[in-house]
mmCIF file of C-alpha atoms in Angstrom:
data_model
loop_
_atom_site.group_PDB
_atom_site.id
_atom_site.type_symbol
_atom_site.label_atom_id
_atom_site.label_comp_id
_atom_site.label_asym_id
_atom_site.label_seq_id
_atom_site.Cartn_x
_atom_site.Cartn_y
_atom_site.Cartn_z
ATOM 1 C CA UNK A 1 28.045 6.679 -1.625
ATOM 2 C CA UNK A 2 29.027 10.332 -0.297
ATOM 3 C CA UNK A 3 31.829 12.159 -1.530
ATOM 4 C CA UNK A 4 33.537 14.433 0.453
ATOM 5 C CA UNK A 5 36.059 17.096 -0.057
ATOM 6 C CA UNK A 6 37.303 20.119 1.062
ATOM 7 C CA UNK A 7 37.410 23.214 -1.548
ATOM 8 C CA UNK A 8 39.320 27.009 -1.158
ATOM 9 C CA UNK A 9 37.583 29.571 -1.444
ATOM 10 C CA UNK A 10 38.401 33.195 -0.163
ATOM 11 C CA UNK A 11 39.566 33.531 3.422
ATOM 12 C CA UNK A 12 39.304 29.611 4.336
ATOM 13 C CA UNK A 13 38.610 26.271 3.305
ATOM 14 C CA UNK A 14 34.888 24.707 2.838
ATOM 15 C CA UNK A 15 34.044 21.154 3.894
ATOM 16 C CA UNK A 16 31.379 19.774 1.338
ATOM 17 C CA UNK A 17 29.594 16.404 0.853
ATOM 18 C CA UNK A 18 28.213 15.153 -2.145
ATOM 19 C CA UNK A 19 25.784 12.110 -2.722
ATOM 20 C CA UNK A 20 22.988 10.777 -5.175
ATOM 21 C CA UNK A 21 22.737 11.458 -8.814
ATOM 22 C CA UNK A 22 20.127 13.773 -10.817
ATOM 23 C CA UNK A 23 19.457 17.479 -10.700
ATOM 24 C CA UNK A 24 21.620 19.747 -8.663
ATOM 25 C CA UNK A 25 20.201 20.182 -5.379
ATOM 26 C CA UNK A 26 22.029 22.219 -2.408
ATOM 27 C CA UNK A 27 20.961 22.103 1.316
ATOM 28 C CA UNK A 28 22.241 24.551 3.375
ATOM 29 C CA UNK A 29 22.382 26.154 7.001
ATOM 30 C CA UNK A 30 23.227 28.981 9.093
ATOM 31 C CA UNK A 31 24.983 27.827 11.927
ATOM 32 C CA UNK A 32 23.726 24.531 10.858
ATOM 33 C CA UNK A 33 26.457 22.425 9.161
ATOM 34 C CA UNK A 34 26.514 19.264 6.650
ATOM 35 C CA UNK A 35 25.482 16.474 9.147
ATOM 36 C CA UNK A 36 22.383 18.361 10.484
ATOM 37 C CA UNK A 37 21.428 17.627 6.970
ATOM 38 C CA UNK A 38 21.869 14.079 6.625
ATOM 39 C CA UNK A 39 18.539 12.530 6.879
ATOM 40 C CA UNK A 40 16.895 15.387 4.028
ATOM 41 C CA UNK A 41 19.938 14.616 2.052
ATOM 42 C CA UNK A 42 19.890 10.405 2.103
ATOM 43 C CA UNK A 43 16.129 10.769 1.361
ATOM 44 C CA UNK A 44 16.828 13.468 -1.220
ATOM 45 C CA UNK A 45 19.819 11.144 -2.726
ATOM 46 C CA UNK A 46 17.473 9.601 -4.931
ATOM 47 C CA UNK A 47 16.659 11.294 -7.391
ATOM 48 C CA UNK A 48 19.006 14.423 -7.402
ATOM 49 C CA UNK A 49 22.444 14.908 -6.869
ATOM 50 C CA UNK A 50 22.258 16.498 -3.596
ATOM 51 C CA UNK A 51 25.337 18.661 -2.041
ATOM 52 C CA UNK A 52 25.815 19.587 1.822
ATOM 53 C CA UNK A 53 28.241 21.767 3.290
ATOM 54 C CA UNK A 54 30.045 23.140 6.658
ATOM 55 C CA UNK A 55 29.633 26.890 6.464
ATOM 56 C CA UNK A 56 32.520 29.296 7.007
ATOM 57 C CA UNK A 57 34.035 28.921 10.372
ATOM 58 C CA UNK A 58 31.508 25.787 11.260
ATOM 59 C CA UNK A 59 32.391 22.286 11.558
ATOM 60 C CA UNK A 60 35.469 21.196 9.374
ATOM 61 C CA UNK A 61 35.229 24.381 7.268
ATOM 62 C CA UNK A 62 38.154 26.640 8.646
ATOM 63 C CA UNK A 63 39.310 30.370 7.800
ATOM 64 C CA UNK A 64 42.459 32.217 7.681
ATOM 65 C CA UNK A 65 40.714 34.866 10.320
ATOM 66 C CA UNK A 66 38.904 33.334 13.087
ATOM 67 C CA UNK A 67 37.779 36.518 13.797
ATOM 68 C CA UNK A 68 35.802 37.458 10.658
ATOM 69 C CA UNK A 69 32.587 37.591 10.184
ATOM 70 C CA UNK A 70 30.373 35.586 8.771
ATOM 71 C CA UNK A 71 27.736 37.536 6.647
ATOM 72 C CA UNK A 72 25.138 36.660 3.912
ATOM 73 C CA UNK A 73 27.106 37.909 1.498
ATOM 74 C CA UNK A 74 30.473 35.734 2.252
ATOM 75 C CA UNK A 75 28.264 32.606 2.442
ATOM 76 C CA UNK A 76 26.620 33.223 -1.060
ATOM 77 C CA UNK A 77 30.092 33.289 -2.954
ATOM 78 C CA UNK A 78 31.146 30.280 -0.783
ATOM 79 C CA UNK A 79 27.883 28.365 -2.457
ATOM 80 C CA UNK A 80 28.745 29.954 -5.948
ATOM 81 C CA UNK A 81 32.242 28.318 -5.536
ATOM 82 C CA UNK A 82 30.535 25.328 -3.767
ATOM 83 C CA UNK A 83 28.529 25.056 -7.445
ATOM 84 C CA UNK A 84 31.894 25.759 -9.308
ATOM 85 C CA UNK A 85 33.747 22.528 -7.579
ATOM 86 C CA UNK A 86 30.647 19.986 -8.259
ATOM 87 C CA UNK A 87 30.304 21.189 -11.591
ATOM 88 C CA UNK A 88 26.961 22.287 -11.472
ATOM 89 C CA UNK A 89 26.230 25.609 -13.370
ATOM 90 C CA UNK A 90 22.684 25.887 -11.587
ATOM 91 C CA UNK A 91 21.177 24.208 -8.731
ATOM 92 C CA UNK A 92 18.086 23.924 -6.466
ATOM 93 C CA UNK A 93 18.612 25.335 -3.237
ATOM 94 C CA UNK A 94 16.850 24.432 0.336
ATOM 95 C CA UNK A 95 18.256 26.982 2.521
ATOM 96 C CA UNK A 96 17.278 27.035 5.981
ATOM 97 C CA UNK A 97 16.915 29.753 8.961
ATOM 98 C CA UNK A 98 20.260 31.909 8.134
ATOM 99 C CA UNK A 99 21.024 29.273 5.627
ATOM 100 C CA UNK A 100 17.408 30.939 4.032
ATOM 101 C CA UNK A 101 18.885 34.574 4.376
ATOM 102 C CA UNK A 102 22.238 33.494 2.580
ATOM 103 C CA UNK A 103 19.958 31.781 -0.134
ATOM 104 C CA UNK A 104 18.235 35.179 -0.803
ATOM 105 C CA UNK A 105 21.936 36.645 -1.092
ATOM 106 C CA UNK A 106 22.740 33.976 -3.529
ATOM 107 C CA UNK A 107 19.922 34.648 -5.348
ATOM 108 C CA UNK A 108 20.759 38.679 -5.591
ATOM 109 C CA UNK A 109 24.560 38.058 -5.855
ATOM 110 C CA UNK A 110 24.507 34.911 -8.737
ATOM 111 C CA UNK A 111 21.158 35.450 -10.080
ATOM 112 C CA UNK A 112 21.327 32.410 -12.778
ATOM 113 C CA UNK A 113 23.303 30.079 -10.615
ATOM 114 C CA UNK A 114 19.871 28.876 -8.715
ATOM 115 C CA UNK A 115 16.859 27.482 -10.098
ATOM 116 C CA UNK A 116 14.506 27.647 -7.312
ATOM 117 C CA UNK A 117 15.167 28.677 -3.664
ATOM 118 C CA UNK A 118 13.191 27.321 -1.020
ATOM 119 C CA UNK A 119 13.661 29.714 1.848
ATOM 120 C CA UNK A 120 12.733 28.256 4.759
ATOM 121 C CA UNK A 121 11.721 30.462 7.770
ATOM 122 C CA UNK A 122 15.034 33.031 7.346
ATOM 123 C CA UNK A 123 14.613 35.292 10.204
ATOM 124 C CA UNK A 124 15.025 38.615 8.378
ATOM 125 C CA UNK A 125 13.969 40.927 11.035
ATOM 126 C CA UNK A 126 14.125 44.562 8.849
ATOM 127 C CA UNK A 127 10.754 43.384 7.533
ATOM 128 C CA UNK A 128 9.115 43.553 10.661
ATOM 129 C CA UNK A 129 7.188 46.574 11.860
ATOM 130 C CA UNK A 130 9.545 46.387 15.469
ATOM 131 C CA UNK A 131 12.642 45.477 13.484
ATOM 132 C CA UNK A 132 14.321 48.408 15.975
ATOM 133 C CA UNK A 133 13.194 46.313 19.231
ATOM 134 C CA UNK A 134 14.322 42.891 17.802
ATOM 135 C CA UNK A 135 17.782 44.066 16.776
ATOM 136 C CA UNK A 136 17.687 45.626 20.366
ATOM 137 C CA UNK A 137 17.026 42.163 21.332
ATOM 138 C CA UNK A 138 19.851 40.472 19.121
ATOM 139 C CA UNK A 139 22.252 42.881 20.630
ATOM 140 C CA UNK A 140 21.119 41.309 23.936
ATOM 141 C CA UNK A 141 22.037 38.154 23.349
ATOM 142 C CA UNK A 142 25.367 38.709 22.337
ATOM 143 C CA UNK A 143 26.481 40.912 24.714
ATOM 144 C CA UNK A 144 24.776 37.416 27.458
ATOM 145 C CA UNK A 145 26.887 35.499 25.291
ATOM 146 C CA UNK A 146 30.141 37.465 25.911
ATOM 147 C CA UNK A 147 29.058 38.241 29.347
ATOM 148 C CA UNK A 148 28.228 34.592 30.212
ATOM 149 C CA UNK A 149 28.706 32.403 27.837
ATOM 150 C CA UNK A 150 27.091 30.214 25.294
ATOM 151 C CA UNK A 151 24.404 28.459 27.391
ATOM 152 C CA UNK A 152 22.927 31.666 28.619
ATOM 153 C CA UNK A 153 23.073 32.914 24.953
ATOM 154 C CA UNK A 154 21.304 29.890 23.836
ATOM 155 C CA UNK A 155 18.411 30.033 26.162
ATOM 156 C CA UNK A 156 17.896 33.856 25.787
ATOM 157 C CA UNK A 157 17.752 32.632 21.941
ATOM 158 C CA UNK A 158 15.500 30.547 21.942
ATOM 159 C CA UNK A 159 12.826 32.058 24.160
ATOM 160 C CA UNK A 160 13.497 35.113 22.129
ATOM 161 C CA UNK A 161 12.877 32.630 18.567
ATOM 162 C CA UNK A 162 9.513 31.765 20.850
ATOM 163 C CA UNK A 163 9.761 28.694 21.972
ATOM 164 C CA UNK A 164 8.743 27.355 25.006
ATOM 165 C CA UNK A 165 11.901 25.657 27.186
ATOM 166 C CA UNK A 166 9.833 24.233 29.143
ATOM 167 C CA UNK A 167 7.837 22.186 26.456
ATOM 168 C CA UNK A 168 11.655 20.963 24.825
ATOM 169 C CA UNK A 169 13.011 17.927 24.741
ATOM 170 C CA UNK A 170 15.832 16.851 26.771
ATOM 171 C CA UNK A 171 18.837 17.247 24.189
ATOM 172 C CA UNK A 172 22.096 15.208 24.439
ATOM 173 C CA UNK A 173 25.019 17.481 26.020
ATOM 174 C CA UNK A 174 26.870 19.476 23.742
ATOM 175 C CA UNK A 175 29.955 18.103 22.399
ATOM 176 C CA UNK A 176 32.922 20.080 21.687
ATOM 177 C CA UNK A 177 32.030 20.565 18.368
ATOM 178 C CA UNK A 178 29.086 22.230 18.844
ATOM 179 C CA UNK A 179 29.875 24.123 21.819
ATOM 180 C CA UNK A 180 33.026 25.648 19.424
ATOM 181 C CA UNK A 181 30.229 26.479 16.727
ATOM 182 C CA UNK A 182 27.674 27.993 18.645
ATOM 183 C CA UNK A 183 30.308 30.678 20.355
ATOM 184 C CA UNK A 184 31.183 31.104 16.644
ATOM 185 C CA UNK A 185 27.355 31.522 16.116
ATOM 186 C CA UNK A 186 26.705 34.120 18.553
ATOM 187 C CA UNK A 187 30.580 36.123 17.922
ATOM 188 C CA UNK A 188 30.362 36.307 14.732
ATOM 189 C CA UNK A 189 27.777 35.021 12.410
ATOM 190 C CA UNK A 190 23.709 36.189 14.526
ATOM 191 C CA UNK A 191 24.512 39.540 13.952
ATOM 192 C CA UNK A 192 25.397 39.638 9.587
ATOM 193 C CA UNK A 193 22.537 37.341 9.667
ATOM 194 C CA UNK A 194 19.852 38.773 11.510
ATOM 195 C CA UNK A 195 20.167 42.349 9.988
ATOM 196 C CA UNK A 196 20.396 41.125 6.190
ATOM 197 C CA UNK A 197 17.920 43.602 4.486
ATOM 198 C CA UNK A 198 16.560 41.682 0.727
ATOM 199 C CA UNK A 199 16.690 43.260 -2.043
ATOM 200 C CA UNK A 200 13.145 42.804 -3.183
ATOM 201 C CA UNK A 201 13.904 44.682 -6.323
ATOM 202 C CA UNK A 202 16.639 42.013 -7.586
ATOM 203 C CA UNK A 203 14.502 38.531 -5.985
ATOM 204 C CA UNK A 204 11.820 39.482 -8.466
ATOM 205 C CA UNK A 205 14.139 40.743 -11.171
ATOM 206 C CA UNK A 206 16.351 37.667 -11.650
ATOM 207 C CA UNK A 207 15.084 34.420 -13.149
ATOM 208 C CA UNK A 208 15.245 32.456 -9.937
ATOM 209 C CA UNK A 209 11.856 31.015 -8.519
ATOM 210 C CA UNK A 210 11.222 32.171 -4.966
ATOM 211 C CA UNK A 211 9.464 29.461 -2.301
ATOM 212 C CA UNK A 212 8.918 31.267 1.131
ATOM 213 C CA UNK A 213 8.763 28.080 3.302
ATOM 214 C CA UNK A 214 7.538 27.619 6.208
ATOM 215 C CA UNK A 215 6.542 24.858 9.325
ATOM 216 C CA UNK A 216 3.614 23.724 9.886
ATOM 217 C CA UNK A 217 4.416 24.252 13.546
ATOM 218 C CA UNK A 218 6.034 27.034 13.319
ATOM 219 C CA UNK A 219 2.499 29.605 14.051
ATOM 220 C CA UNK A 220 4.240 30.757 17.281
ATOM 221 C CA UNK A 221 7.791 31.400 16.224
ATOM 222 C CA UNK A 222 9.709 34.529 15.263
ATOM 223 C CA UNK A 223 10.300 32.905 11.470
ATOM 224 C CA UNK A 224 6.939 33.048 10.877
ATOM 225 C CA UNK A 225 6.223 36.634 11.203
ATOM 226 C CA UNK A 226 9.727 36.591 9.119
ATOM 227 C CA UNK A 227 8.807 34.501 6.661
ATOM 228 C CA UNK A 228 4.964 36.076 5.993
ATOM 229 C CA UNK A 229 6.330 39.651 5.674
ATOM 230 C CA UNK A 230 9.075 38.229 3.120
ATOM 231 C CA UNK A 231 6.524 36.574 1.220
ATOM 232 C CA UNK A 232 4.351 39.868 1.202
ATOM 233 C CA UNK A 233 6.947 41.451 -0.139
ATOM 234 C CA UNK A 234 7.868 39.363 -2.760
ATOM 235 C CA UNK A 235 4.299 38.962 -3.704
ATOM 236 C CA UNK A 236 4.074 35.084 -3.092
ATOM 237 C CA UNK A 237 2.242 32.612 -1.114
ATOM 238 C CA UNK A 238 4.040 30.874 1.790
ATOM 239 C CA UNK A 239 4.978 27.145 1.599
ATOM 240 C CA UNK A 240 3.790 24.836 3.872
ATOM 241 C CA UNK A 241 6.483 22.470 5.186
ATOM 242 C CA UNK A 242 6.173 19.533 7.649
ATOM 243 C CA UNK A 243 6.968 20.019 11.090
ATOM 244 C CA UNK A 244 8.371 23.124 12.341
ATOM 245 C CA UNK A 245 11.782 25.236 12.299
ATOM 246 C CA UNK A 246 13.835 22.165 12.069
ATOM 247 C CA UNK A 247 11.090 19.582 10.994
ATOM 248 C CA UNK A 248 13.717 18.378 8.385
ATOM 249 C CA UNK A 249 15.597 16.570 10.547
ATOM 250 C CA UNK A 250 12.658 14.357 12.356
ATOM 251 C CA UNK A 251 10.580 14.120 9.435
ATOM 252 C CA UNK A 252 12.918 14.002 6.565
ATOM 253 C CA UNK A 253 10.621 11.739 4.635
ATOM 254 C CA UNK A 254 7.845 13.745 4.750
ATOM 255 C CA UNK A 255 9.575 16.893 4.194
ATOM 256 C CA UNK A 256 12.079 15.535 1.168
ATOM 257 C CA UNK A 257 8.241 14.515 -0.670
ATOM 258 C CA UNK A 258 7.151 18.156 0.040
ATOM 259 C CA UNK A 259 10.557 19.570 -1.211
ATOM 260 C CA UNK A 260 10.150 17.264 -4.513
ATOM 261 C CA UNK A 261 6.884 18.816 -5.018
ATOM 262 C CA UNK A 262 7.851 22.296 -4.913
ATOM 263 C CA UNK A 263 11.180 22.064 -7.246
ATOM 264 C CA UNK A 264 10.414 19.547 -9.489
#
């Protein structure tokens, strides 16, 4: 059965689901809410007690200030508090895209509050040798965004992310929902994200283990030149995860048996 609730925390309120029984275990996103989770949590459910959530601003999570930003930072406290309301003093964490980058500020803000973080592709673009032209690029999309809209934004996105539109899948429309989170996405949250710099210094200081994941079909992506100069830096191997960017949500079965293998 999954619990849900809805917990306070500074500046807003955080939808959170809770469901299985066993170690702590928190999957998390950035814009990506609770039910993009869903399948990696049921098969997850198991053997751990595993906790999703609506990130500030997205889905049923609301704030007192529409208008602030979401940043790394801000979304690490929310998951320390998330921690605080299931009772769990430590906790796994599968962190994925931005939710990777606010898993890395968890990690430097509550050092002893996470076990082992899986970051999975976190686009982190400061470690990259044209982090001035990508930022360039990130400014681009916003100002398309505010210029045009959220569609436009999207597309420039993704082709910037490197995938081919072309080669995609024909997706559902939007609902309202999403269409609400990604101009939340592109107003207020890309930006914090995308210019995160880690602090290498306190990810190898703390006692938190550090798994740089990433897709198995991810060779051509943006993440992946992320994710190899993260692990370079923090002196690790990267992870090898089924699928690609999102392959947790097609191939949650696979990927929950590789994610059991790497925390347990």
């Amino acid at each position: 059965m999954t619990e849900t609730d809805l917990i306070t925390v500074p500046g807003g309120k955080l939808f959170i689901q809770v469901r299985g029984s066993g170690p702590a275990l928190v999957l998390t996103g950035s814009p990506m809410g609770a039910r993009f989770f869903e399948p990696l949590a049921e098969a997850m459910a198991g053997d751990h007690t595993v906790v999703t959530h609506d990130p500030r601003g997205i889905g049923a999570s609301t704030l007192d200030d529409p208008d602030q930003d979401s940043t790394p930072d801000l979304r690490a406290d929310d998951l320390a508090a998330v921690l605080d309301a299931v009772g769990a003093g430590t906790a796994d964490v599968f962190g994925s895209s931005g939710g990777a980058v606010t898993g890395l500020a968890l990690v430097t803000r509550h050092p002893r509050r996470v076990r082992t973080l899986v970051a999975h592709e976190p686009p982190v673009l400061d470690l990259l040798p044209d982090a001035a032209a990508r930022h360039a690029t990130t400014d681009e999309i916003i100002r398309t965004f505010h210029a045009h809209g959220a569609g436009p934004a999207f597309g420039l996105f993704m082709r910037t992310a490197g995938y081919d539109l072309a080669d995609m899948p024909d997706m559902p429309p939007p609902s309202e929902q999403d269409i609400k989170d990604n101009e939340r996405f592109f107003a207020y949250e890309l930006r914090g994200t995308t210019t995160y710099v880690p602090d290498i210094a306190a990810l190898t200081a703390g006692p938190a283990r550090i798994v740089v994941g990433i897709g198995a079909g991810s060779g051509g992506l943006l993440t992946h030149r992320t994710s190899a100069a993260l692990a370079e830096r923090l002196g690790v191997p990267m992870t090898e995860f089924p699928g690609d960017h999102g392959g947790f949500i097609p191939l949650a079965a696979a990927f929950a048996e590789r994610l059991r293998q790497v925390i347990d």
